[in-house]
PDB file of N, CA, C and O in Angstrom:
ATOM      1  N   MET A 164     131.836  42.444  21.855  1.00 55.00           N
ATOM      2  CA  MET A 164     133.280  42.457  21.812  1.00 55.00           C
ATOM      3  C   MET A 164     133.759  41.133  21.231  1.00 55.00           C
ATOM      4  O   MET A 164     133.298  40.084  21.621  1.00 55.00           O
ATOM      5  N   LYS A 165     134.701  41.219  20.342  1.00 59.00           N
ATOM      6  CA  LYS A 165     135.222  40.018  19.698  1.00 59.00           C
ATOM      7  C   LYS A 165     136.288  39.372  20.571  1.00 59.00           C
ATOM      8  O   LYS A 165     136.906  40.007  21.413  1.00 59.00           O
ATOM      9  N   LYS A 166     136.481  38.076  20.347  1.00 62.00           N
ATOM     10  CA  LYS A 166     137.485  37.339  21.113  1.00 62.00           C
ATOM     11  C   LYS A 166     138.866  37.963  20.963  1.00 62.00           C
ATOM     12  O   LYS A 166     139.628  38.014  21.903  1.00 62.00           O
ATOM     13  N   ARG A 167     139.173  38.439  19.773  1.00 66.00           N
ATOM     14  CA  ARG A 167     140.489  39.040  19.529  1.00 66.00           C
ATOM     15  C   ARG A 167     140.686  40.287  20.387  1.00 66.00           C
ATOM     16  O   ARG A 167     141.754  40.507  20.947  1.00 66.00           O
ATOM     17  N   GLU A 168     139.645  41.127  20.499  1.00 68.00           N
ATOM     18  CA  GLU A 168     139.742  42.331  21.324  1.00 68.00           C
ATOM     19  C   GLU A 168     139.953  41.961  22.786  1.00 68.00           C
ATOM     20  O   GLU A 168     140.750  42.571  23.483  1.00 68.00           O
ATOM     21  N   LEU A 169     139.229  40.948  23.244  1.00 67.00           N
ATOM     22  CA  LEU A 169     139.383  40.472  24.615  1.00 67.00           C
ATOM     23  C   LEU A 169     140.803  39.980  24.842  1.00 67.00           C
ATOM     24  O   LEU A 169     141.442  40.328  25.833  1.00 67.00           O
ATOM     25  N   SER A 170     141.310  39.198  23.912  1.00 74.00           N
ATOM     26  CA  SER A 170     142.664  38.666  24.010  1.00 74.00           C
ATOM     27  C   SER A 170     143.688  39.800  24.044  1.00 74.00           C
ATOM     28  O   SER A 170     144.624  39.770  24.834  1.00 74.00           O
ATOM     29  N   ASP A 171     143.513  40.813  23.214  1.00 76.00           N
ATOM     30  CA  ASP A 171     144.431  41.946  23.180  1.00 76.00           C
ATOM     31  C   ASP A 171     144.425  42.694  24.507  1.00 76.00           C
ATOM     32  O   ASP A 171     145.475  43.093  25.002  1.00 76.00           O
ATOM     33  N   GLN A 172     143.246  42.876  25.098  1.00 77.00           N
ATOM     34  CA  GLN A 172     143.152  43.577  26.379  1.00 77.00           C
ATOM     35  C   GLN A 172     143.831  42.786  27.486  1.00 77.00           C
ATOM     36  O   GLN A 172     144.520  43.348  28.329  1.00 77.00           O
ATOM     37  N   LEU A 173     143.636  41.480  27.485  1.00 77.00           N
ATOM     38  CA  LEU A 173     144.279  40.650  28.498  1.00 77.00           C
ATOM     39  C   LEU A 173     145.795  40.624  28.314  1.00 77.00           C
ATOM     40  O   LEU A 173     146.542  40.605  29.288  1.00 77.00           O
ATOM     41  N   LYS A 174     146.262  40.638  27.074  1.00 73.00           N
ATOM     42  CA  LYS A 174     147.701  40.682  26.806  1.00 73.00           C
ATOM     43  C   LYS A 174     148.298  41.988  27.327  1.00 73.00           C
ATOM     44  O   LYS A 174     149.391  41.995  27.888  1.00 73.00           O
ATOM     45  N   ARG A 175     147.575  43.112  27.144  1.00 73.00           N
ATOM     46  CA  ARG A 175     148.050  44.394  27.653  1.00 73.00           C
ATOM     47  C   ARG A 175     148.174  44.360  29.171  1.00 73.00           C
ATOM     48  O   ARG A 175     149.154  44.839  29.739  1.00 73.00           O
ATOM     49  N   ALA A 176     147.160  43.798  29.824  1.00 73.00           N
ATOM     50  CA  ALA A 176     147.201  43.704  31.289  1.00 73.00           C
ATOM     51  C   ALA A 176     148.373  42.836  31.741  1.00 73.00           C
ATOM     52  O   ALA A 176     149.065  43.162  32.708  1.00 73.00           O
ATOM     53  N   THR A 177     148.617  41.730  31.043  1.00 70.00           N
ATOM     54  CA  THR A 177     149.738  40.843  31.366  1.00 70.00           C
ATOM     55  C   THR A 177     151.067  41.570  31.189  1.00 70.00           C
ATOM     56  O   THR A 177     151.971  41.453  32.013  1.00 70.00           O
ATOM     57  N   THR A 178     151.180  42.348  30.139  1.00 63.00           N
ATOM     58  CA  THR A 178     152.405  43.103  29.883  1.00 63.00           C
ATOM     59  C   THR A 178     152.674  44.104  30.990  1.00 63.00           C
ATOM     60  O   THR A 178     153.813  44.259  31.437  1.00 63.00           O
ATOM     61  N   VAL A 179     151.618  44.764  31.458  1.00 65.00           N
ATOM     62  CA  VAL A 179     151.772  45.730  32.546  1.00 65.00           C
ATOM     63  C   VAL A 179     152.307  45.028  33.789  1.00 65.00           C
ATOM     64  O   VAL A 179     153.216  45.528  34.458  1.00 65.00           O
ATOM     65  N   ILE A 180     151.772  43.865  34.104  1.00 67.00           N
ATOM     66  CA  ILE A 180     152.225  43.120  35.287  1.00 67.00           C
ATOM     67  C   ILE A 180     153.676  42.680  35.119  1.00 67.00           C
ATOM     68  O   ILE A 180     154.491  42.845  36.019  1.00 67.00           O
ATOM     69  N   LYS A 181     154.025  42.121  33.962  1.00 62.00           N
ATOM     70  CA  LYS A 181     155.390  41.642  33.744  1.00 62.00           C
ATOM     71  C   LYS A 181     156.407  42.777  33.790  1.00 62.00           C
ATOM     72  O   LYS A 181     157.497  42.622  34.323  1.00 62.00           O
ATOM     73  N   ALA A 182     156.031  43.935  33.254  1.00 55.00           N
ATOM     74  CA  ALA A 182     156.939  45.081  33.243  1.00 55.00           C
ATOM     75  C   ALA A 182     157.218  45.583  34.651  1.00 55.00           C
ATOM     76  O   ALA A 182     158.272  46.147  34.927  1.00 55.00           O
ATOM     77  N   ASP A 183     156.312  45.336  35.542  1.00 57.00           N
ATOM     78  CA  ASP A 183     156.434  45.834  36.911  1.00 57.00           C
ATOM     79  C   ASP A 183     156.756  44.704  37.887  1.00 57.00           C
ATOM     80  O   ASP A 183     156.474  44.792  39.069  1.00 57.00           O
ATOM     81  N   ARG A 184     157.331  43.645  37.416  1.00 59.00           N
ATOM     82  CA  ARG A 184     157.538  42.435  38.207  1.00 59.00           C
ATOM     83  C   ARG A 184     158.455  42.631  39.416  1.00 59.00           C
ATOM     84  O   ARG A 184     158.351  41.915  40.400  1.00 59.00           O
ATOM     85  N   LEU A 185     159.328  43.595  39.368  1.00 52.00           N
ATOM     86  CA  LEU A 185     160.232  43.813  40.499  1.00 52.00           C
ATOM     87  C   LEU A 185     159.512  44.381  41.715  1.00 52.00           C
ATOM     88  O   LEU A 185     159.993  44.265  42.819  1.00 52.00           O
ATOM     89  N   GLY A 186     158.386  44.980  41.504  1.00 63.00           N
ATOM     90  CA  GLY A 186     157.598  45.551  42.592  1.00 63.00           C
ATOM     91  C   GLY A 186     156.295  46.054  42.033  1.00 63.00           C
ATOM     92  O   GLY A 186     156.238  46.534  40.908  1.00 63.00           O
ATOM     93  N   VAL A 187     155.252  45.952  42.806  1.00 65.00           N
ATOM     94  CA  VAL A 187     153.935  46.371  42.332  1.00 65.00           C
ATOM     95  C   VAL A 187     153.774  47.853  42.632  1.00 65.00           C
ATOM     96  O   VAL A 187     153.784  48.267  43.787  1.00 65.00           O
ATOM     97  N   SER A 188     153.655  48.663  41.592  1.00 67.00           N
ATOM     98  CA  SER A 188     153.484  50.097  41.792  1.00 67.00           C
ATOM     99  C   SER A 188     152.070  50.404  42.264  1.00 67.00           C
ATOM    100  O   SER A 188     151.151  49.598  42.094  1.00 67.00           O
ATOM    101  N   ALA A 189     151.901  51.559  42.825  1.00 64.00           N
ATOM    102  CA  ALA A 189     150.609  51.953  43.383  1.00 64.00           C
ATOM    103  C   ALA A 189     149.520  52.028  42.308  1.00 64.00           C
ATOM    104  O   ALA A 189     148.366  51.740  42.576  1.00 64.00           O
ATOM    105  N   GLY A 190     149.867  52.386  41.098  1.00 81.00           N
ATOM    106  CA  GLY A 190     148.866  52.586  40.061  1.00 81.00           C
ATOM    107  C   GLY A 190     148.474  51.356  39.273  1.00 81.00           C
ATOM    108  O   GLY A 190     147.484  51.375  38.542  1.00 81.00           O
ATOM    109  N   ILE A 191     149.214  50.268  39.410  1.00 83.00           N
ATOM    110  CA  ILE A 191     148.942  49.102  38.569  1.00 83.00           C
ATOM    111  C   ILE A 191     147.570  48.488  38.863  1.00 83.00           C
ATOM    112  O   ILE A 191     146.881  48.035  37.951  1.00 83.00           O
ATOM    113  N   GLU A 192     147.150  48.496  40.114  1.00 86.00           N
ATOM    114  CA  GLU A 192     145.848  47.931  40.459  1.00 86.00           C
ATOM    115  C   GLU A 192     144.728  48.733  39.800  1.00 86.00           C
ATOM    116  O   GLU A 192     143.749  48.166  39.320  1.00 86.00           O
ATOM    117  N   THR A 193     144.885  50.042  39.737  1.00 88.00           N
ATOM    118  CA  THR A 193     143.895  50.902  39.077  1.00 88.00           C
ATOM    119  C   THR A 193     143.842  50.621  37.583  1.00 88.00           C
ATOM    120  O   THR A 193     142.758  50.536  36.996  1.00 88.00           O
ATOM    121  N   VAL A 194     145.008  50.457  36.972  1.00 89.00           N
ATOM    122  CA  VAL A 194     145.072  50.173  35.530  1.00 89.00           C
ATOM    123  C   VAL A 194     144.397  48.838  35.218  1.00 89.00           C
ATOM    124  O   VAL A 194     143.595  48.732  34.290  1.00 89.00           O
ATOM    125  N   ILE A 195     144.695  47.823  36.005  1.00 90.00           N
ATOM    126  CA  ILE A 195     144.108  46.499  35.774  1.00 90.00           C
ATOM    127  C   ILE A 195     142.601  46.532  36.010  1.00 90.00           C
ATOM    128  O   ILE A 195     141.835  45.971  35.232  1.00 90.00           O
ATOM    129  N   SER A 196     142.164  47.229  37.058  1.00 93.00           N
ATOM    130  CA  SER A 196     140.724  47.353  37.318  1.00 93.00           C
ATOM    131  C   SER A 196     140.022  47.983  36.128  1.00 93.00           C
ATOM    132  O   SER A 196     138.943  47.544  35.726  1.00 93.00           O
ATOM    133  N   SER A 197     140.624  48.990  35.560  1.00 93.00           N
ATOM    134  CA  SER A 197     140.047  49.666  34.395  1.00 93.00           C
ATOM    135  C   SER A 197     139.952  48.729  33.194  1.00 93.00           C
ATOM    136  O   SER A 197     138.929  48.694  32.492  1.00 93.00           O
ATOM    137  N   GLU A 198     141.014  47.976  32.948  1.00 92.00           N
ATOM    138  CA  GLU A 198     141.017  47.029  31.820  1.00 92.00           C
ATOM    139  C   GLU A 198     139.943  45.956  32.006  1.00 92.00           C
ATOM    140  O   GLU A 198     139.208  45.622  31.073  1.00 92.00           O
ATOM    141  N   VAL A 199     139.856  45.398  33.212  1.00 94.00           N
ATOM    142  CA  VAL A 199     138.871  44.346  33.489  1.00 94.00           C
ATOM    143  C   VAL A 199     137.456  44.910  33.372  1.00 94.00           C
ATOM    144  O   VAL A 199     136.564  44.274  32.809  1.00 94.00           O
ATOM    145  N   LYS A 200     137.246  46.112  33.884  1.00 95.00           N
ATOM    146  CA  LYS A 200     135.929  46.750  33.779  1.00 95.00           C
ATOM    147  C   LYS A 200     135.519  46.898  32.317  1.00 95.00           C
ATOM    148  O   LYS A 200     134.370  46.633  31.956  1.00 95.00           O
ATOM    149  N   ASN A 201     136.458  47.309  31.462  1.00 93.00           N
ATOM    150  CA  ASN A 201     136.152  47.473  30.042  1.00 93.00           C
ATOM    151  C   ASN A 201     135.725  46.163  29.388  1.00 93.00           C
ATOM    152  O   ASN A 201     134.892  46.160  28.479  1.00 93.00           O
ATOM    153  N   VAL A 202     136.275  45.059  29.834  1.00 91.00           N
ATOM    154  CA  VAL A 202     135.885  43.749  29.302  1.00 91.00           C
ATOM    155  C   VAL A 202     134.523  43.334  29.863  1.00 91.00           C
ATOM    156  O   VAL A 202     133.606  42.970  29.123  1.00 91.00           O
ATOM    157  N   LEU A 203     134.370  43.421  31.181  1.00 94.00           N
ATOM    158  CA  LEU A 203     133.148  42.941  31.828  1.00 94.00           C
ATOM    159  C   LEU A 203     131.906  43.743  31.454  1.00 94.00           C
ATOM    160  O   LEU A 203     130.812  43.189  31.370  1.00 94.00           O
ATOM    161  N   LYS A 204     132.055  45.042  31.221  1.00 92.00           N
ATOM    162  CA  LYS A 204     130.874  45.859  30.927  1.00 92.00           C
ATOM    163  C   LYS A 204     130.229  45.490  29.593  1.00 92.00           C
ATOM    164  O   LYS A 204     129.077  45.829  29.361  1.00 92.00           O
ATOM    165  N   ASP A 205     130.938  44.778  28.747  1.00 89.00           N
ATOM    166  CA  ASP A 205     130.336  44.277  27.502  1.00 89.00           C
ATOM    167  C   ASP A 205     129.411  43.094  27.758  1.00 89.00           C
ATOM    168  O   ASP A 205     128.562  42.780  26.925  1.00 89.00           O
ATOM    169  N   TYR A 206     129.559  42.440  28.887  1.00 91.00           N
ATOM    170  CA  TYR A 206     128.797  41.234  29.199  1.00 91.00           C
ATOM    171  C   TYR A 206     127.848  41.395  30.392  1.00 91.00           C
ATOM    172  O   TYR A 206     126.904  40.629  30.531  1.00 91.00           O
ATOM    173  N   PHE A 207     128.129  42.354  31.268  1.00 94.00           N
ATOM    174  CA  PHE A 207     127.351  42.521  32.493  1.00 94.00           C
ATOM    175  C   PHE A 207     127.007  43.984  32.718  1.00 94.00           C
ATOM    176  O   PHE A 207     127.725  44.876  32.260  1.00 94.00           O
ATOM    177  N   THR A 208     125.944  44.215  33.484  1.00 96.00           N
ATOM    178  CA  THR A 208     125.651  45.539  34.002  1.00 96.00           C
ATOM    179  C   THR A 208     126.267  45.575  35.400  1.00 96.00           C
ATOM    180  O   THR A 208     125.762  44.929  36.320  1.00 96.00           O
ATOM    181  N   LEU A 209     127.360  46.281  35.517  1.00 97.00           N
ATOM    182  CA  LEU A 209     128.095  46.300  36.772  1.00 97.00           C
ATOM    183  C   LEU A 209     127.407  47.220  37.782  1.00 97.00           C
ATOM    184  O   LEU A 209     126.934  48.290  37.436  1.00 97.00           O
ATOM    185  N   SER A 210     127.371  46.781  39.043  1.00 97.00           N
ATOM    186  CA  SER A 210     126.727  47.571  40.086  1.00 97.00           C
ATOM    187  C   SER A 210     127.733  48.296  40.972  1.00 97.00           C
ATOM    188  O   SER A 210     127.358  49.176  41.741  1.00 97.00           O
ATOM    189  N   GLU A 211     128.984  47.910  40.884  1.00 96.00           N
ATOM    190  CA  GLU A 211     130.049  48.544  41.664  1.00 96.00           C
ATOM    191  C   GLU A 211     131.306  48.605  40.809  1.00 96.00           C
ATOM    192  O   GLU A 211     131.423  47.899  39.807  1.00 96.00           O
ATOM    193  N   GLU A 212     132.245  49.419  41.253  1.00 95.00           N
ATOM    194  CA  GLU A 212     133.525  49.496  40.562  1.00 95.00           C
ATOM    195  C   GLU A 212     134.287  48.174  40.728  1.00 95.00           C
ATOM    196  O   GLU A 212     134.172  47.507  41.751  1.00 95.00           O
ATOM    197  N   VAL A 213     135.049  47.825  39.725  1.00 96.00           N
ATOM    198  CA  VAL A 213     135.910  46.642  39.787  1.00 96.00           C
ATOM    199  C   VAL A 213     137.077  46.972  40.717  1.00 96.00           C
ATOM    200  O   VAL A 213     137.653  48.064  40.647  1.00 96.00           O
ATOM    201  N   LYS A 214     137.408  46.033  41.599  1.00 94.00           N
ATOM    202  CA  LYS A 214     138.514  46.231  42.536  1.00 94.00           C
ATOM    203  C   LYS A 214     139.566  45.154  42.302  1.00 94.00           C
ATOM    204  O   LYS A 214     139.244  43.983  42.159  1.00 94.00           O
ATOM    205  N   THR A 215     140.810  45.568  42.258  1.00 91.00           N
ATOM    206  CA  THR A 215     141.927  44.650  42.051  1.00 91.00           C
ATOM    207  C   THR A 215     142.891  44.775  43.221  1.00 91.00           C
ATOM    208  O   THR A 215     143.187  45.878  43.667  1.00 91.00           O
ATOM    209  N   GLN A 216     143.354  43.635  43.681  1.00 87.00           N
ATOM    210  CA  GLN A 216     144.363  43.600  44.748  1.00 87.00           C
ATOM    211  C   GLN A 216     145.469  42.658  44.290  1.00 87.00           C
ATOM    212  O   GLN A 216     145.195  41.534  43.856  1.00 87.00           O
ATOM    213  N   ILE A 217     146.690  43.125  44.357  1.00 82.00           N
ATOM    214  CA  ILE A 217     147.832  42.297  43.953  1.00 82.00           C
ATOM    215  C   ILE A 217     148.733  42.094  45.160  1.00 82.00           C
ATOM    216  O   ILE A 217     149.164  43.048  45.797  1.00 82.00           O
ATOM    217  N   GLU A 218     148.991  40.831  45.461  1.00 79.00           N
ATOM    218  CA  GLU A 218     149.873  40.470  46.563  1.00 79.00           C
ATOM    219  C   GLU A 218     151.126  39.839  45.973  1.00 79.00           C
ATOM    220  O   GLU A 218     151.040  38.931  45.155  1.00 79.00           O
ATOM    221  N   VAL A 219     152.278  40.338  46.394  1.00 73.00           N
ATOM    222  CA  VAL A 219     153.549  39.803  45.905  1.00 73.00           C
ATOM    223  C   VAL A 219     153.908  38.574  46.722  1.00 73.00           C
ATOM    224  O   VAL A 219     153.896  38.597  47.947  1.00 73.00           O
ATOM    225  N   LEU A 220     154.186  37.474  46.030  1.00 76.00           N
ATOM    226  CA  LEU A 220     154.611  36.228  46.657  1.00 76.00           C
ATOM    227  C   LEU A 220     156.086  36.007  46.356  1.00 76.00           C
ATOM    228  O   LEU A 220     156.682  36.721  45.547  1.00 76.00           O
ATOM    229  N   GLN A 221     156.664  34.980  46.944  1.00 76.00           N
ATOM    230  CA  GLN A 221     158.064  34.665  46.653  1.00 76.00           C
ATOM    231  C   GLN A 221     158.247  34.245  45.199  1.00 76.00           C
ATOM    232  O   GLN A 221     159.276  34.526  44.596  1.00 76.00           O
ATOM    233  N   SER A 222     157.258  33.584  44.646  1.00 82.00           N
ATOM    234  CA  SER A 222     157.400  33.093  43.272  1.00 82.00           C
ATOM    235  C   SER A 222     156.256  33.570  42.385  1.00 82.00           C
ATOM    236  O   SER A 222     155.663  32.804  41.651  1.00 82.00           O
ATOM    237  N   GLY A 223     155.921  34.840  42.471  1.00 78.00           N
ATOM    238  CA  GLY A 223     154.865  35.366  41.611  1.00 78.00           C
ATOM    239  C   GLY A 223     153.942  36.302  42.356  1.00 78.00           C
ATOM    240  O   GLY A 223     154.356  37.010  43.274  1.00 78.00           O
ATOM    241  N   PHE A 224     152.673  36.276  41.966  1.00 80.00           N
ATOM    242  CA  PHE A 224     151.686  37.188  42.521  1.00 80.00           C
ATOM    243  C   PHE A 224     150.365  36.474  42.755  1.00 80.00           C
ATOM    244  O   PHE A 224     150.023  35.546  42.032  1.00 80.00           O
ATOM    245  N   ASN A 225     149.609  36.941  43.733  1.00 85.00           N
ATOM    246  CA  ASN A 225     148.185  36.628  43.846  1.00 85.00           C
ATOM    247  C   ASN A 225     147.465  37.837  43.283  1.00 85.00           C
ATOM    248  O   ASN A 225     147.689  38.960  43.749  1.00 85.00           O
ATOM    249  N   VAL A 226     146.629  37.630  42.289  1.00 89.00           N
ATOM    250  CA  VAL A 226     145.856  38.720  41.713  1.00 89.00           C
ATOM    251  C   VAL A 226     144.395  38.440  42.032  1.00 89.00           C
ATOM    252  O   VAL A 226     143.836  37.442  41.576  1.00 89.00           O
ATOM    253  N   ILE A 227     143.803  39.323  42.823  1.00 93.00           N
ATOM    254  CA  ILE A 227     142.421  39.154  43.257  1.00 93.00           C
ATOM    255  C   ILE A 227     141.594  40.269  42.619  1.00 93.00           C
ATOM    256  O   ILE A 227     141.870  41.449  42.841  1.00 93.00           O
ATOM    257  N   ILE A 228     140.612  39.860  41.823  1.00 95.00           N
ATOM    258  CA  ILE A 228     139.754  40.832  41.141  1.00 95.00           C
ATOM    259  C   ILE A 228     138.327  40.601  41.597  1.00 95.00           C
ATOM    260  O   ILE A 228     137.831  39.473  41.529  1.00 95.00           O
ATOM    261  N   LYS A 229     137.686  41.677  42.062  1.00 97.00           N
ATOM    262  CA  LYS A 229     136.305  41.583  42.524  1.00 97.00           C
ATOM    263  C   LYS A 229     135.435  42.505  41.688  1.00 97.00           C
ATOM    264  O   LYS A 229     135.781  43.664  41.456  1.00 97.00           O
ATOM    265  N   ALA A 230     134.302  41.958  41.254  1.00 97.00           N
ATOM    266  CA  ALA A 230     133.342  42.742  40.487  1.00 97.00           C
ATOM    267  C   ALA A 230     131.943  42.278  40.861  1.00 97.00           C
ATOM    268  O   ALA A 230     131.731  41.085  41.113  1.00 97.00           O
ATOM    269  N   LYS A 231     131.002  43.209  40.904  1.00 97.00           N
ATOM    270  CA  LYS A 231     129.614  42.871  41.181  1.00 97.00           C
ATOM    271  C   LYS A 231     128.759  43.380  40.038  1.00 97.00           C
ATOM    272  O   LYS A 231     128.941  44.496  39.552  1.00 97.00           O
ATOM    273  N   ALA A 232     127.819  42.528  39.625  1.00 97.00           N
ATOM    274  CA  ALA A 232     126.930  42.882  38.520  1.00 97.00           C
ATOM    275  C   ALA A 232     125.488  42.634  38.930  1.00 97.00           C
ATOM    276  O   ALA A 232     125.207  41.771  39.769  1.00 97.00           O
ATOM    277  N   ILE A 233     124.581  43.386  38.304  1.00 97.00           N
ATOM    278  CA  ILE A 233     123.167  43.197  38.604  1.00 97.00           C
ATOM    279  C   ILE A 233     122.452  42.415  37.510  1.00 97.00           C
ATOM    280  O   ILE A 233     121.369  41.901  37.742  1.00 97.00           O
ATOM    281  N   SER A 234     123.081  42.327  36.337  1.00 96.00           N
ATOM    282  CA  SER A 234     122.458  41.541  35.269  1.00 96.00           C
ATOM    283  C   SER A 234     123.479  41.157  34.206  1.00 96.00           C
ATOM    284  O   SER A 234     124.551  41.747  34.116  1.00 96.00           O
ATOM    285  N   VAL A 235     123.096  40.166  33.416  1.00 93.00           N
ATOM    286  CA  VAL A 235     123.907  39.725  32.293  1.00 93.00           C
ATOM    287  C   VAL A 235     123.284  40.318  31.033  1.00 93.00           C
ATOM    288  O   VAL A 235     122.068  40.260  30.837  1.00 93.00           O
ATOM    289  N   LYS A 236     124.103  40.866  30.180  1.00 92.00           N
ATOM    290  CA  LYS A 236     123.615  41.450  28.929  1.00 92.00           C
ATOM    291  C   LYS A 236     123.432  40.355  27.881  1.00 92.00           C
ATOM    292  O   LYS A 236     124.083  39.319  27.921  1.00 92.00           O
ATOM    293  N   ASN A 237     122.521  40.599  26.950  1.00 87.00           N
ATOM    294  CA  ASN A 237     122.356  39.673  25.826  1.00 87.00           C
ATOM    295  C   ASN A 237     123.556  39.820  24.915  1.00 87.00           C
ATOM    296  O   ASN A 237     123.886  40.935  24.469  1.00 87.00           O
ATOM    297  N   VAL A 238     124.211  38.712  24.645  1.00 76.00           N
ATOM    298  CA  VAL A 238     125.406  38.737  23.808  1.00 76.00           C
ATOM    299  C   VAL A 238     125.173  37.821  22.629  1.00 76.00           C
ATOM    300  O   VAL A 238     124.789  36.669  22.786  1.00 76.00           O
ATOM    301  N   LYS A 239     125.414  38.359  21.444  1.00 75.00           N
ATOM    302  CA  LYS A 239     125.302  37.546  20.227  1.00 75.00           C
ATOM    303  C   LYS A 239     126.678  36.963  19.935  1.00 75.00           C
ATOM    304  O   LYS A 239     127.659  37.676  19.841  1.00 75.00           O
ATOM    305  N   ILE A 240     126.729  35.650  19.811  1.00 75.00           N
ATOM    306  CA  ILE A 240     127.986  34.969  19.526  1.00 75.00           C
ATOM    307  C   ILE A 240     128.109  34.780  18.026  1.00 75.00           C
ATOM    308  O   ILE A 240     127.230  34.202  17.384  1.00 75.00           O
ATOM    309  N   ILE A 241     129.209  35.271  17.494  1.00 77.00           N
ATOM    310  CA  ILE A 241     129.485  35.128  16.068  1.00 77.00           C
ATOM    311  C   ILE A 241     130.646  34.161  15.922  1.00 77.00           C
ATOM    312  O   ILE A 241     131.726  34.386  16.456  1.00 77.00           O
ATOM    313  N   GLU A 242     130.405  33.084  15.242  1.00 74.00           N
ATOM    314  CA  GLU A 242     131.471  32.086  15.071  1.00 74.00           C
ATOM    315  C   GLU A 242     132.048  32.148  13.695  1.00 74.00           C
ATOM    316  O   GLU A 242     131.493  32.545  12.757  1.00 74.00           O
TER     317      GLU A 242
END
C-alpha cells in the first residue's frame, strides 16, 4: 500500500468523525474499525477483528483502537 492510499483512508476516517461530531452514532465505530483493518492487513496478519471505541469528551473524543496480529508481513518500501 502506498503512502498516498494510507493518507486517503485516514482522511476518510477523519471526515466521518468530523461529520458526526455532534454525537457518535452507533455505526461509526464499525466503519472506523473496517478502515483501520484495511490499512493494518497490508502490514500484519491479524489474529482478531479490529475493535474501536469512541468516548465523547467535553472538548473532543478519546478514540481507542485495538488490534492483535500474529505476524508482520514483508513490506517493500518504494521511495
